[in-house]
mmCIF file of C-alpha atoms in Angstrom:
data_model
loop_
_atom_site.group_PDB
_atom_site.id
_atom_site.type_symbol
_atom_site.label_atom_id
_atom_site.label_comp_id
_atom_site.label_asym_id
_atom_site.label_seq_id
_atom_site.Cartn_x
_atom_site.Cartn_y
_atom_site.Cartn_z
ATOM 1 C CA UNK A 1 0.000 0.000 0.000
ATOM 2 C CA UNK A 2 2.926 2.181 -0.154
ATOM 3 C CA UNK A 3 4.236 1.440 -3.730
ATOM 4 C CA UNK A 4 2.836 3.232 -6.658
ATOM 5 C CA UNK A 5 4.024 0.743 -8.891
ATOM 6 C CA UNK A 6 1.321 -1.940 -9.515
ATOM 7 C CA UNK A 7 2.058 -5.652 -7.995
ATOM 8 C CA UNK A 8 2.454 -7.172 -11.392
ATOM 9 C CA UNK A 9 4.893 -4.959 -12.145
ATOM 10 C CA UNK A 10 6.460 -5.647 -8.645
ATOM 11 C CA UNK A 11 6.492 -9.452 -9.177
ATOM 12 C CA UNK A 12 8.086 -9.016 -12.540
ATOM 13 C CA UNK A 13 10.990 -6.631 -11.839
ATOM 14 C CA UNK A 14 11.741 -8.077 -8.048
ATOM 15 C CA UNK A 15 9.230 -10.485 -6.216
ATOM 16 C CA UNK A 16 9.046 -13.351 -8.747
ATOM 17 C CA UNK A 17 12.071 -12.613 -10.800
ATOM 18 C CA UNK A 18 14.988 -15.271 -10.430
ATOM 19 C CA UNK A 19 18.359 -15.783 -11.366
ATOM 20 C CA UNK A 20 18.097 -18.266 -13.998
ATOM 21 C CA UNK A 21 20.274 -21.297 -13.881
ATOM 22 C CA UNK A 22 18.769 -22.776 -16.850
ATOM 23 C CA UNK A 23 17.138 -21.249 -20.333
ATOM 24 C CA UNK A 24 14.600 -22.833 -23.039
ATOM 25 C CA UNK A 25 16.077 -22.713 -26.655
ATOM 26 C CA UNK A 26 13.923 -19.214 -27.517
ATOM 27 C CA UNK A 27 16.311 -16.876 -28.964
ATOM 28 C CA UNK A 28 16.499 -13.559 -27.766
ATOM 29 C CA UNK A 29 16.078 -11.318 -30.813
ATOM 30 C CA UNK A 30 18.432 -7.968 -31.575
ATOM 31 C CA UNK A 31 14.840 -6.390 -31.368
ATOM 32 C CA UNK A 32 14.160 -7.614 -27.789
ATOM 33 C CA UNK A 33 17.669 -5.653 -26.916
ATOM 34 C CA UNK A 34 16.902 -2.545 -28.569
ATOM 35 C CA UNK A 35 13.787 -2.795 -26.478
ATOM 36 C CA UNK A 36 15.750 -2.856 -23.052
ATOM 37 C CA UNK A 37 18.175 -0.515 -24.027
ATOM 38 C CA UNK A 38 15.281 1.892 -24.926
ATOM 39 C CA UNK A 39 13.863 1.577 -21.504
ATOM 40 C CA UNK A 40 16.730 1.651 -18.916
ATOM 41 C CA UNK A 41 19.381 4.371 -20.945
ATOM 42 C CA UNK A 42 17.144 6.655 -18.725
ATOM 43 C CA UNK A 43 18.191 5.135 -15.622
ATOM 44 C CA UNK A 44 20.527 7.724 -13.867
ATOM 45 C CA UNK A 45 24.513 8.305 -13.454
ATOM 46 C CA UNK A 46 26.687 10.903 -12.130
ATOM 47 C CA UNK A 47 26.422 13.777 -14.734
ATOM 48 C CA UNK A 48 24.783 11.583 -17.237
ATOM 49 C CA UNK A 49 28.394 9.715 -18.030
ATOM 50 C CA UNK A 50 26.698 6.338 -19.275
ATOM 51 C CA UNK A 51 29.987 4.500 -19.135
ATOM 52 C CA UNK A 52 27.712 0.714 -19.458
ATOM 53 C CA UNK A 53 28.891 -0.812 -22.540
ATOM 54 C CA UNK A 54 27.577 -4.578 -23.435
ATOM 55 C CA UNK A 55 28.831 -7.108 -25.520
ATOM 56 C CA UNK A 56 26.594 -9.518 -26.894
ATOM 57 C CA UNK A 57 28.273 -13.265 -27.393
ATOM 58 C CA UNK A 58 26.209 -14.609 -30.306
ATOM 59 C CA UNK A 59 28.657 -16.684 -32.743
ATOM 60 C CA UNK A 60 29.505 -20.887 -30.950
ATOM 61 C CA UNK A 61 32.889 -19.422 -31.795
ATOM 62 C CA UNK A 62 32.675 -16.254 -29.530
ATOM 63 C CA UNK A 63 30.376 -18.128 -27.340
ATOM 64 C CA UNK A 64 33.306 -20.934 -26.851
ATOM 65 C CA UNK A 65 35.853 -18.328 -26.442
ATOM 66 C CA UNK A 66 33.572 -17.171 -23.543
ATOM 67 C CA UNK A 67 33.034 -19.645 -21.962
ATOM 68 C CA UNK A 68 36.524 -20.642 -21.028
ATOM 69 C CA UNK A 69 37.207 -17.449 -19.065
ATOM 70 C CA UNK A 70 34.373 -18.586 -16.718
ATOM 71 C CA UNK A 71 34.354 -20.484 -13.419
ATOM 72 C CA UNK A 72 33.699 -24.362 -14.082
ATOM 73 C CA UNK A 73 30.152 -24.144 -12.810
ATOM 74 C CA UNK A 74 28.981 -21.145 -14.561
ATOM 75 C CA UNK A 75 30.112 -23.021 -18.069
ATOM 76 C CA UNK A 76 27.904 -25.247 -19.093
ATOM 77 C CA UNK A 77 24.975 -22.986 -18.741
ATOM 78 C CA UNK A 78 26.395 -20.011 -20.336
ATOM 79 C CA UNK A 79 27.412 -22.125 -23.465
ATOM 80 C CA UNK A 80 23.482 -23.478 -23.722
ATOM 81 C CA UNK A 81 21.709 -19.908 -23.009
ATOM 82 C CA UNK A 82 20.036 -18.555 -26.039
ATOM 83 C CA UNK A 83 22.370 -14.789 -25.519
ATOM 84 C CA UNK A 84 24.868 -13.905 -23.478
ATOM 85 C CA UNK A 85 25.997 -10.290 -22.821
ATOM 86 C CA UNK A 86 29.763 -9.257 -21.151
ATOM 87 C CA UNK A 87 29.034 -5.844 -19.424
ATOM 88 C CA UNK A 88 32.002 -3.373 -19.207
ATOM 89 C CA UNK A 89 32.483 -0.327 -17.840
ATOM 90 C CA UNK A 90 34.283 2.233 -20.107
ATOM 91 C CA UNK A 91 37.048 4.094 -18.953
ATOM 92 C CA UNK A 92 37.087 6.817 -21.556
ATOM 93 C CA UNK A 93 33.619 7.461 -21.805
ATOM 94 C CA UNK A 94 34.308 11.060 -21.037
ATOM 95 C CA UNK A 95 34.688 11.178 -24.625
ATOM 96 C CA UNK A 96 31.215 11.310 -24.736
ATOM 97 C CA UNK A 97 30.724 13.748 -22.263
ATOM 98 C CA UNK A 98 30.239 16.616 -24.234
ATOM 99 C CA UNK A 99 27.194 15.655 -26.276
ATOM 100 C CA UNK A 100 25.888 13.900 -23.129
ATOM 101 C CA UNK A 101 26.079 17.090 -21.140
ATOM 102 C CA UNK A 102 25.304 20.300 -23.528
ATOM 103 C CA UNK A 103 24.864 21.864 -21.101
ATOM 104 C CA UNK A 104 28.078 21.624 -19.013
ATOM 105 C CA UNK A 105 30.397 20.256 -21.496
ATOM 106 C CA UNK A 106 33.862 21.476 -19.844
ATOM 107 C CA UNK A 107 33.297 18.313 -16.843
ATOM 108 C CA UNK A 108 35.085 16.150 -19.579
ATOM 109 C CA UNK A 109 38.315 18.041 -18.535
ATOM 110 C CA UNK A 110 37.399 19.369 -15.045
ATOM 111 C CA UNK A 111 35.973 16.204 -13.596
ATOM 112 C CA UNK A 112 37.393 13.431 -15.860
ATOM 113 C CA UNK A 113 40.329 14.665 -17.219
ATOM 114 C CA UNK A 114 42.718 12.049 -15.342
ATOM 115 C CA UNK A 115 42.684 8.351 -15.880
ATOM 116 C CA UNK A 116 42.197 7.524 -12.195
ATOM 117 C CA UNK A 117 39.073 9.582 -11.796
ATOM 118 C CA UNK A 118 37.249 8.370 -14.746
ATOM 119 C CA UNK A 119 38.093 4.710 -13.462
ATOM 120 C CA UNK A 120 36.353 5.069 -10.225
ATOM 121 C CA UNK A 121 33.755 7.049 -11.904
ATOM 122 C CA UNK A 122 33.049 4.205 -14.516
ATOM 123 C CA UNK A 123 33.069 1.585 -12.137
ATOM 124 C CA UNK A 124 30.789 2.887 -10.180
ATOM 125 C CA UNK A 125 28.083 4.324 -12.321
ATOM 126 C CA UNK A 126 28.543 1.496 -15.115
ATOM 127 C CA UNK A 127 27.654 -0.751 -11.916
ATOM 128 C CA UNK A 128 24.377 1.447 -11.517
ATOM 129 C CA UNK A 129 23.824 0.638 -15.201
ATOM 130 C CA UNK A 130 24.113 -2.990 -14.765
ATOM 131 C CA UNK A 131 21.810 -2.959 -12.315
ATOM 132 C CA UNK A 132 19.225 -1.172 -14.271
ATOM 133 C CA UNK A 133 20.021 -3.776 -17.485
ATOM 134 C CA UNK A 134 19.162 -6.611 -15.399
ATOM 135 C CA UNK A 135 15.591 -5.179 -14.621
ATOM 136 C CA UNK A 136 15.095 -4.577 -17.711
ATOM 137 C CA UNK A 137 15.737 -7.736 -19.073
ATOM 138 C CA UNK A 138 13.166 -8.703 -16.972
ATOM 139 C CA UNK A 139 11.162 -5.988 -17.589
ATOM 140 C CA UNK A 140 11.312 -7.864 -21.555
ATOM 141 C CA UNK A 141 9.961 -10.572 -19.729
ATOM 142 C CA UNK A 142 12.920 -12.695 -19.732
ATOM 143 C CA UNK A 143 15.079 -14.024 -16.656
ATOM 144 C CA UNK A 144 18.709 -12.887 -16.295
ATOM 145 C CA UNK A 145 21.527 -14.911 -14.818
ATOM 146 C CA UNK A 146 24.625 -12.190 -13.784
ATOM 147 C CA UNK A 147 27.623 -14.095 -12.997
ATOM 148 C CA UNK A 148 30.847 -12.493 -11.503
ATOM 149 C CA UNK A 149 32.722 -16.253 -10.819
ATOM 150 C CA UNK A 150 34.894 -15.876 -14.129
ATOM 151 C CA UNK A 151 38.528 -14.703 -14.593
ATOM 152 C CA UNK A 152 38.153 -11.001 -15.403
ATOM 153 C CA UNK A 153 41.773 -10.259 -16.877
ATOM 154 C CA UNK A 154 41.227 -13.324 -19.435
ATOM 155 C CA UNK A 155 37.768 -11.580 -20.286
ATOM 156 C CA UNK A 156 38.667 -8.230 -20.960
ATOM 157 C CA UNK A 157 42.075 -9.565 -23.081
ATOM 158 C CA UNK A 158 39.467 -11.907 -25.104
ATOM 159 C CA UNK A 159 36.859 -9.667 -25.750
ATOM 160 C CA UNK A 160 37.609 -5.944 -24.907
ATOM 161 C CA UNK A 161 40.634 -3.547 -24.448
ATOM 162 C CA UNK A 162 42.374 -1.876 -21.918
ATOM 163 C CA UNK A 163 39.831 1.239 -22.027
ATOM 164 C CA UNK A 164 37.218 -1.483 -20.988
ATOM 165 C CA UNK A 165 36.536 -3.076 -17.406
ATOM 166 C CA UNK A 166 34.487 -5.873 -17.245
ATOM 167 C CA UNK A 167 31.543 -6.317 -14.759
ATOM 168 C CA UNK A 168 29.949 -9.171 -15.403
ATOM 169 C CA UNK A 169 28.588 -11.630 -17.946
ATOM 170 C CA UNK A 170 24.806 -11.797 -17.981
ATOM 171 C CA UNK A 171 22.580 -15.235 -19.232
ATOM 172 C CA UNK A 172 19.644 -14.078 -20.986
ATOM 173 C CA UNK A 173 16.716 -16.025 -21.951
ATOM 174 C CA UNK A 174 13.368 -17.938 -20.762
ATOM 175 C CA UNK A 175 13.502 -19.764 -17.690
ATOM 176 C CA UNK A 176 14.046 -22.894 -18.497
ATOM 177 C CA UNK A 177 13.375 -26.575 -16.396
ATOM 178 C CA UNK A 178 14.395 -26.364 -12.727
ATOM 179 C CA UNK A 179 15.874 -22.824 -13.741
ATOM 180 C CA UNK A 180 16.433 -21.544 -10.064
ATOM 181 C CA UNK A 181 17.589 -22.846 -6.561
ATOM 182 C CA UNK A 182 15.097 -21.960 -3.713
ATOM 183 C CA UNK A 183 14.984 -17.852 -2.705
ATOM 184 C CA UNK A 184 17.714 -17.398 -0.208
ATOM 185 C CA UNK A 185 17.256 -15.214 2.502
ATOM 186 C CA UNK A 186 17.510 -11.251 2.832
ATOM 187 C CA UNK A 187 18.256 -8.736 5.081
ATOM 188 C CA UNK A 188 16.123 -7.639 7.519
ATOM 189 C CA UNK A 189 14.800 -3.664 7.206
ATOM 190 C CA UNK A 190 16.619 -3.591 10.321
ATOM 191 C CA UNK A 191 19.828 -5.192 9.526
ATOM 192 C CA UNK A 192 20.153 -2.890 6.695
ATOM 193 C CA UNK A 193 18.579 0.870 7.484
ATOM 194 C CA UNK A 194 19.833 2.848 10.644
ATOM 195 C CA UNK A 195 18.664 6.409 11.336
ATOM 196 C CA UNK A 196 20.268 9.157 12.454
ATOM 197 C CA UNK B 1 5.658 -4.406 -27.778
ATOM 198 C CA UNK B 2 9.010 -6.203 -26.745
ATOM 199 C CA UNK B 3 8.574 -5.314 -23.250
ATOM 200 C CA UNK B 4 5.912 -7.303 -20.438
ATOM 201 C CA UNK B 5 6.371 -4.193 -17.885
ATOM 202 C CA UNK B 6 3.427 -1.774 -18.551
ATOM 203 C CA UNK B 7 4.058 1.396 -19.860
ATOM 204 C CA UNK B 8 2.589 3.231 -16.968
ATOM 205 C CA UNK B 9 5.329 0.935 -14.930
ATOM 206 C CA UNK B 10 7.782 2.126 -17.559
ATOM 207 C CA UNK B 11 6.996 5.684 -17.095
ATOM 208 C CA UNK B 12 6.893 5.371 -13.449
ATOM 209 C CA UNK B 13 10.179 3.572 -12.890
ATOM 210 C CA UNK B 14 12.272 4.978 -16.305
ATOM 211 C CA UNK B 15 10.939 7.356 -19.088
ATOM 212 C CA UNK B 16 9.238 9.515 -16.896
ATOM 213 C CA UNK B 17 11.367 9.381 -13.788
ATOM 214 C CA UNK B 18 14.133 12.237 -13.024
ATOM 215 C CA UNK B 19 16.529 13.123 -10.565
ATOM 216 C CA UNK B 20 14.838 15.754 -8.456
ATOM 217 C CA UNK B 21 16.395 18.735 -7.689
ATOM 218 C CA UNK B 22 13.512 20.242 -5.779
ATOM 219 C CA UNK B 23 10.898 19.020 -3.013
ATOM 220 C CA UNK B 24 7.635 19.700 -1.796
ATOM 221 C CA UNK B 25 7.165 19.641 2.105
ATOM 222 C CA UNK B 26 5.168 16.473 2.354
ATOM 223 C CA UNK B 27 7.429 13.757 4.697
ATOM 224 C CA UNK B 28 9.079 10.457 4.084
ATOM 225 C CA UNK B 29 7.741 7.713 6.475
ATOM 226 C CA UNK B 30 9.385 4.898 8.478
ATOM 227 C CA UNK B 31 7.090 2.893 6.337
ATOM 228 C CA UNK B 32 7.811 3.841 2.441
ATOM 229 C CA UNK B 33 11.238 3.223 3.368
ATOM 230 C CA UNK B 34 10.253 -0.065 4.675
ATOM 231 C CA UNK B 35 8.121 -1.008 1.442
ATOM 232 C CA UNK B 36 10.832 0.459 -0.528
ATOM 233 C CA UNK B 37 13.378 -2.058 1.079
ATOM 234 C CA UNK B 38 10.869 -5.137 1.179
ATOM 235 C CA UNK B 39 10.821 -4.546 -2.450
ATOM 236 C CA UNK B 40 14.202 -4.142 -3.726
ATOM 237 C CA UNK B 41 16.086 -6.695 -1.212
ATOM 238 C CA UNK B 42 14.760 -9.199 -3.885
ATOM 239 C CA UNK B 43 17.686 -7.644 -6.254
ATOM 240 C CA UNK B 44 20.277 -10.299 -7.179
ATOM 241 C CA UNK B 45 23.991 -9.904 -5.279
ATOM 242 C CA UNK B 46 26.423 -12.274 -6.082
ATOM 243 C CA UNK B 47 26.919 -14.758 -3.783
ATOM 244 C CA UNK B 48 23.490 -13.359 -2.013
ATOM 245 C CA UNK B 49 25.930 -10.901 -0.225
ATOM 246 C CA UNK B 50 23.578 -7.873 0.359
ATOM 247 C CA UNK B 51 26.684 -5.601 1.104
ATOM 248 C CA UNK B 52 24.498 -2.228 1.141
ATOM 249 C CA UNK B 53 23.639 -0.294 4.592
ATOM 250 C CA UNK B 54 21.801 2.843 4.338
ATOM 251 C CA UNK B 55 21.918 5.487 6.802
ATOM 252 C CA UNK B 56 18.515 7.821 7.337
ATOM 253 C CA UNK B 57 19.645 10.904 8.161
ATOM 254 C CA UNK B 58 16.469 12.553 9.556
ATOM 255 C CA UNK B 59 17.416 14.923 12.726
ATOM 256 C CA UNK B 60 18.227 18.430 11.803
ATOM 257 C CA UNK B 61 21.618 18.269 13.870
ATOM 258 C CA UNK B 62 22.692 15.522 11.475
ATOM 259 C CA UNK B 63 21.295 17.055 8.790
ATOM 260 C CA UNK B 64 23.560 19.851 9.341
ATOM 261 C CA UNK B 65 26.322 17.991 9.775
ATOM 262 C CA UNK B 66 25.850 15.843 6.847
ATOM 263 C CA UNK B 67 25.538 18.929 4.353
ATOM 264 C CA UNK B 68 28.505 20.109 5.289
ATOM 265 C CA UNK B 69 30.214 17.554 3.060
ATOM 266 C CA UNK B 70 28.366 18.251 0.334
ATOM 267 C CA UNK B 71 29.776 19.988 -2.741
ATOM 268 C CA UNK B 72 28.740 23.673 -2.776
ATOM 269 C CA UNK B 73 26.310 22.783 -5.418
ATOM 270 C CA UNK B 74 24.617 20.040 -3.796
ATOM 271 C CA UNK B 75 23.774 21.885 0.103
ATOM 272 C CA UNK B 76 20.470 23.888 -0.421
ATOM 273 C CA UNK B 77 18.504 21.156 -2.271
ATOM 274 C CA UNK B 78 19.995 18.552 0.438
ATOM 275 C CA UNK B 79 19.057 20.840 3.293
ATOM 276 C CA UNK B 80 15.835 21.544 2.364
ATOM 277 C CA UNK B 81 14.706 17.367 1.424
ATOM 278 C CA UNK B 82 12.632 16.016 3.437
ATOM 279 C CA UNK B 83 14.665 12.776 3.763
ATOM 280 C CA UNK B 84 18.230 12.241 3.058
ATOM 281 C CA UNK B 85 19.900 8.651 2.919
ATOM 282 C CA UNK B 86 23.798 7.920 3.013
ATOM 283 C CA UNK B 87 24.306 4.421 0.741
ATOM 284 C CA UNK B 88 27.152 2.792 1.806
ATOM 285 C CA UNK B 89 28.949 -1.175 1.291
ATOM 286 C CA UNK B 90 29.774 -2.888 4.285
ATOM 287 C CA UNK B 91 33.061 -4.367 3.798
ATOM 288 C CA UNK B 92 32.549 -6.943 6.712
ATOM 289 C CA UNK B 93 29.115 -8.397 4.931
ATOM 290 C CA UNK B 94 30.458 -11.589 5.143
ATOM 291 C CA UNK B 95 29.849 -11.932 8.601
ATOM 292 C CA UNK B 96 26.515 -12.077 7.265
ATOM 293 C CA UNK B 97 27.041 -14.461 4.674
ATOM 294 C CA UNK B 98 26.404 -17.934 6.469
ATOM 295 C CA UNK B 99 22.942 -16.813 7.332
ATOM 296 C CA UNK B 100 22.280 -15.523 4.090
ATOM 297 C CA UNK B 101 23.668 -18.400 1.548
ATOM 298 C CA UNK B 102 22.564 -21.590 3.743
ATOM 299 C CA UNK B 103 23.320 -23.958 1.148
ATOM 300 C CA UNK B 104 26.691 -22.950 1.106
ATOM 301 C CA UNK B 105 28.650 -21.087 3.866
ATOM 302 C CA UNK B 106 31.771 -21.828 3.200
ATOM 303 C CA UNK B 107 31.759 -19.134 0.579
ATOM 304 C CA UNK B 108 32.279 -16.754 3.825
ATOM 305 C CA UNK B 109 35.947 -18.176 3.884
ATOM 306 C CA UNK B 110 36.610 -19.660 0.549
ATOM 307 C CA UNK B 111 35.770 -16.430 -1.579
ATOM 308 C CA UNK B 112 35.881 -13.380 1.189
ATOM 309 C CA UNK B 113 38.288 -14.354 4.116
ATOM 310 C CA UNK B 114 40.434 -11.569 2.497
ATOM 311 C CA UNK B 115 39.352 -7.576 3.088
ATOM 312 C CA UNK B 116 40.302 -6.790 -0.393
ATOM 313 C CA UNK B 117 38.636 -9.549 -2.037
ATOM 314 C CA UNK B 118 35.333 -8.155 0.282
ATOM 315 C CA UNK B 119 35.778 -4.519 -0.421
ATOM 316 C CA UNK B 120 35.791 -5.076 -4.095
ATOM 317 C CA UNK B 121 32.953 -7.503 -4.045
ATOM 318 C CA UNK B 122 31.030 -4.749 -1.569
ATOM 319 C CA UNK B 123 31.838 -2.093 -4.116
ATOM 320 C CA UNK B 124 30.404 -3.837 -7.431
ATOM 321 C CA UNK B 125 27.480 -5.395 -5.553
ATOM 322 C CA UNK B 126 26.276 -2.607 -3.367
ATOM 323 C CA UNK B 127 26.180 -0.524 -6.617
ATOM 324 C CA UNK B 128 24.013 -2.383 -7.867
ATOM 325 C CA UNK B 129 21.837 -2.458 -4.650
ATOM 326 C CA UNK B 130 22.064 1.389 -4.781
ATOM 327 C CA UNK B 131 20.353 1.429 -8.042
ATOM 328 C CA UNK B 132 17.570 -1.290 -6.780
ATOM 329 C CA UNK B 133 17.186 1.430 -4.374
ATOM 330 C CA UNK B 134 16.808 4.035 -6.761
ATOM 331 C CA UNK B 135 14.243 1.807 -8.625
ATOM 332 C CA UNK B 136 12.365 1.205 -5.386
ATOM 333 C CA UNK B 137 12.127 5.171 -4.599
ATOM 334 C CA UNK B 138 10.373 5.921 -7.467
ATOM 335 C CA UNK B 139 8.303 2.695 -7.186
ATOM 336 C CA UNK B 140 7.141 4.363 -4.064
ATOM 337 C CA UNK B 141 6.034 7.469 -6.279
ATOM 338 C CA UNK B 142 8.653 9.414 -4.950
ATOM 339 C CA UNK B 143 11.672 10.985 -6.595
ATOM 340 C CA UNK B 144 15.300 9.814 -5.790
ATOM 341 C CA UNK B 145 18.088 12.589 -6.157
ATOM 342 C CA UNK B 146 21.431 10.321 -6.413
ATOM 343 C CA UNK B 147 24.798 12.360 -5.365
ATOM 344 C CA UNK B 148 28.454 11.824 -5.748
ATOM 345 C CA UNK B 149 29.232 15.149 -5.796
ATOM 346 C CA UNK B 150 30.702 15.179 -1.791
ATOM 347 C CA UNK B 151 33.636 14.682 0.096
ATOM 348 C CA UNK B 152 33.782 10.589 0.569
ATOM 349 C CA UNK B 153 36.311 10.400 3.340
ATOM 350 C CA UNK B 154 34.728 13.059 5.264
ATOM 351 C CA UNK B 155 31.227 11.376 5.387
ATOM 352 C CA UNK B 156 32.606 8.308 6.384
ATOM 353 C CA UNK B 157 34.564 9.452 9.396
ATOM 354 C CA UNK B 158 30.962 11.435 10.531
ATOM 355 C CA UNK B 159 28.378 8.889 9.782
ATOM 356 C CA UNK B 160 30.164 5.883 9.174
ATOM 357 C CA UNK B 161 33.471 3.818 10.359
ATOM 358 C CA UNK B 162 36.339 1.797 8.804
ATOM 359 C CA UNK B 163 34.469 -1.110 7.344
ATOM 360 C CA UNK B 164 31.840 0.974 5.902
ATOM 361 C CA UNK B 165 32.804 2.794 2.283
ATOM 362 C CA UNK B 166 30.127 5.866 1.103
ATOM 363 C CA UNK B 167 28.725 5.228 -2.353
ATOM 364 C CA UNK B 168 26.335 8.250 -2.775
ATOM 365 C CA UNK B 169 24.109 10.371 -0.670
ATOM 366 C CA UNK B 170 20.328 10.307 -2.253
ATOM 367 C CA UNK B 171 17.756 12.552 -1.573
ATOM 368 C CA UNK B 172 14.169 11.631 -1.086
ATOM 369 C CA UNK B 173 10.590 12.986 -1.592
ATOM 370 C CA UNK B 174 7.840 14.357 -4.040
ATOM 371 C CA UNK B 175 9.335 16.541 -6.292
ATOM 372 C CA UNK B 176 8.511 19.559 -6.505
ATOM 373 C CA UNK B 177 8.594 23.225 -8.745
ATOM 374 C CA UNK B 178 10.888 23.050 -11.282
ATOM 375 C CA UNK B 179 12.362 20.201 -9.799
ATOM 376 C CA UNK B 180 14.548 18.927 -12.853
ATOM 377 C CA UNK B 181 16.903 20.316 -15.589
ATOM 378 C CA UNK B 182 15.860 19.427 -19.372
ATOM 379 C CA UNK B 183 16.480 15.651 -19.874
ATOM 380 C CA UNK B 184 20.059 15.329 -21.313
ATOM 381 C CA UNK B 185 20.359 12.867 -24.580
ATOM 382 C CA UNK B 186 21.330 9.123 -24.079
ATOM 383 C CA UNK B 187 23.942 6.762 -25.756
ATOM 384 C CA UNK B 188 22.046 5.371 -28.692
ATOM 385 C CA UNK B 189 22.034 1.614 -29.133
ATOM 386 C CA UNK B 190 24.888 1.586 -31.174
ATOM 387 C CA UNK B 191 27.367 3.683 -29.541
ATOM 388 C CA UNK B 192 26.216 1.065 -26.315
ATOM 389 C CA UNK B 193 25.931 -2.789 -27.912
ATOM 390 C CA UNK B 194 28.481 -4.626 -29.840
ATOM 391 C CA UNK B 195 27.806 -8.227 -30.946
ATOM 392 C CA UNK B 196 30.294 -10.856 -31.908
#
């Protein structure tokens, strides 16, 4: 009775959703992307720096390359899921910056103008943006599966450069048989919120 | 038509949602904050870690002293919310970690018996927390104002302690006159999404 948004919508984005373990063999179309990215590019970061950049693994010979830079038990479901996306954080997005922020265009250089500060700037907000992907993937109605047991060096030599920090790699897809283990447990409000 | 979140949802939670700058008088309860957190603690952590705290800050004296910190920019619109929360990743959530991943507590040891390998596990997944808890504010029909713009080590010696590292300082309520600048452009999908 205090949420606004509807309890469909609540069961979809948080109460219901899963982390998928296992996917059916529906493909998840460029279309169904576009779709996402449409939706959660408005999700906000520190002066609108959108440093998220995704990677979708769609060739068995990208998809193989993958899947050796992951932890043994994340492999075998990552090589059967119908897409799987490597989410990096770029460290030069400052590039951007200008046409990002018309109206403030000299933070490239004031804010972001050293290495350093971009990277903890990027990891951070590119983080935000991760989060934001995964609800939207289930806001598409499909189930995501983020995974962060992987070597990260291998990952970013395979598929990405040394302007790019890898996040995660993300399972996307329907839920497939047995796709989740039962809900573990959460915080309590208590455990987590302290006023002052 | 490639999304199963309603467009009203959408709106609510994305397209129409902005990062508040202004706030009408009307109070933040004990209990939004409560549905807000029995909403988002569903948000996937790896591991199940749950490495975000959030600190209220509702008494005028800390109030005070919390603005202080703030950049210049940043005081005024802090001062004047009607409630202010400090994010932060606890870098000791593994002492939580037993109770929260049953099936498996030797994780607690195995993967975070280290304080770097826990601080840089806290960092990635209590970002993504953060922006479950972003999600969650305006699922309460609220607007969320999301900061960075502050002196980090200073709020952490006033609100916080060793083991606890400041992600951003949000500000809470309905929003009110002129309560946002013009929405800034996004990425577009290409500039975003590779595929290989």
């Amino acid at each position: 009775m205090h949420l606004a948004l509807d309890p469909v919508a609540q069961d979809l984005l948080f109460r219901e959703a899963r982390t998928a373990n296992t996917f059916t063999d529906e493909p998840v179309t460029d279309e169904q992307m576009r779709a996402i990215h449409d939706l959660v590019k408005y999700g906000p970061t520190a002066f609108n720096q959108n440093p998220l950049r995704i990677t979708l693994v769609r060739s068995p010979e990208a998809r193989e390359r993958l899947v050796r830079h992951l932890a043994e038990g994340n492999r075998a479901k990552t090589a059967a899921a119908p897409l799987v996306a490597v989410l990096s954080a770029d460290n030069e997005f400052h590039e951007e910056l200008p046409a990002l922020l018309p109206h403030f265009p000299q933070a490239k250089d004031l804010f972001f103008g050293e290495r350093p500060a971009r990277e903890s700037a990027a990891a951070l907000n590119a983080a935000l943006q991760a989060a934001y992907f995964i609800i939207g993937v289930r806001a598409a109605g499909l189930a995501a599966g983020p995974m962060t047991g992987l070597d990260f060096e291998g990952l970013r030599k395979e598929f990405l450069d040394d302007d790019h920090t890898p996040l995660m790699v993300v399972n996307i897809g329907r839920p497939g048989p047995d796709a989740w283990f039962p809900r573990s447990p959460r915080l309590e409000y208590e455990q987590v919120v302290t006023t002052v």
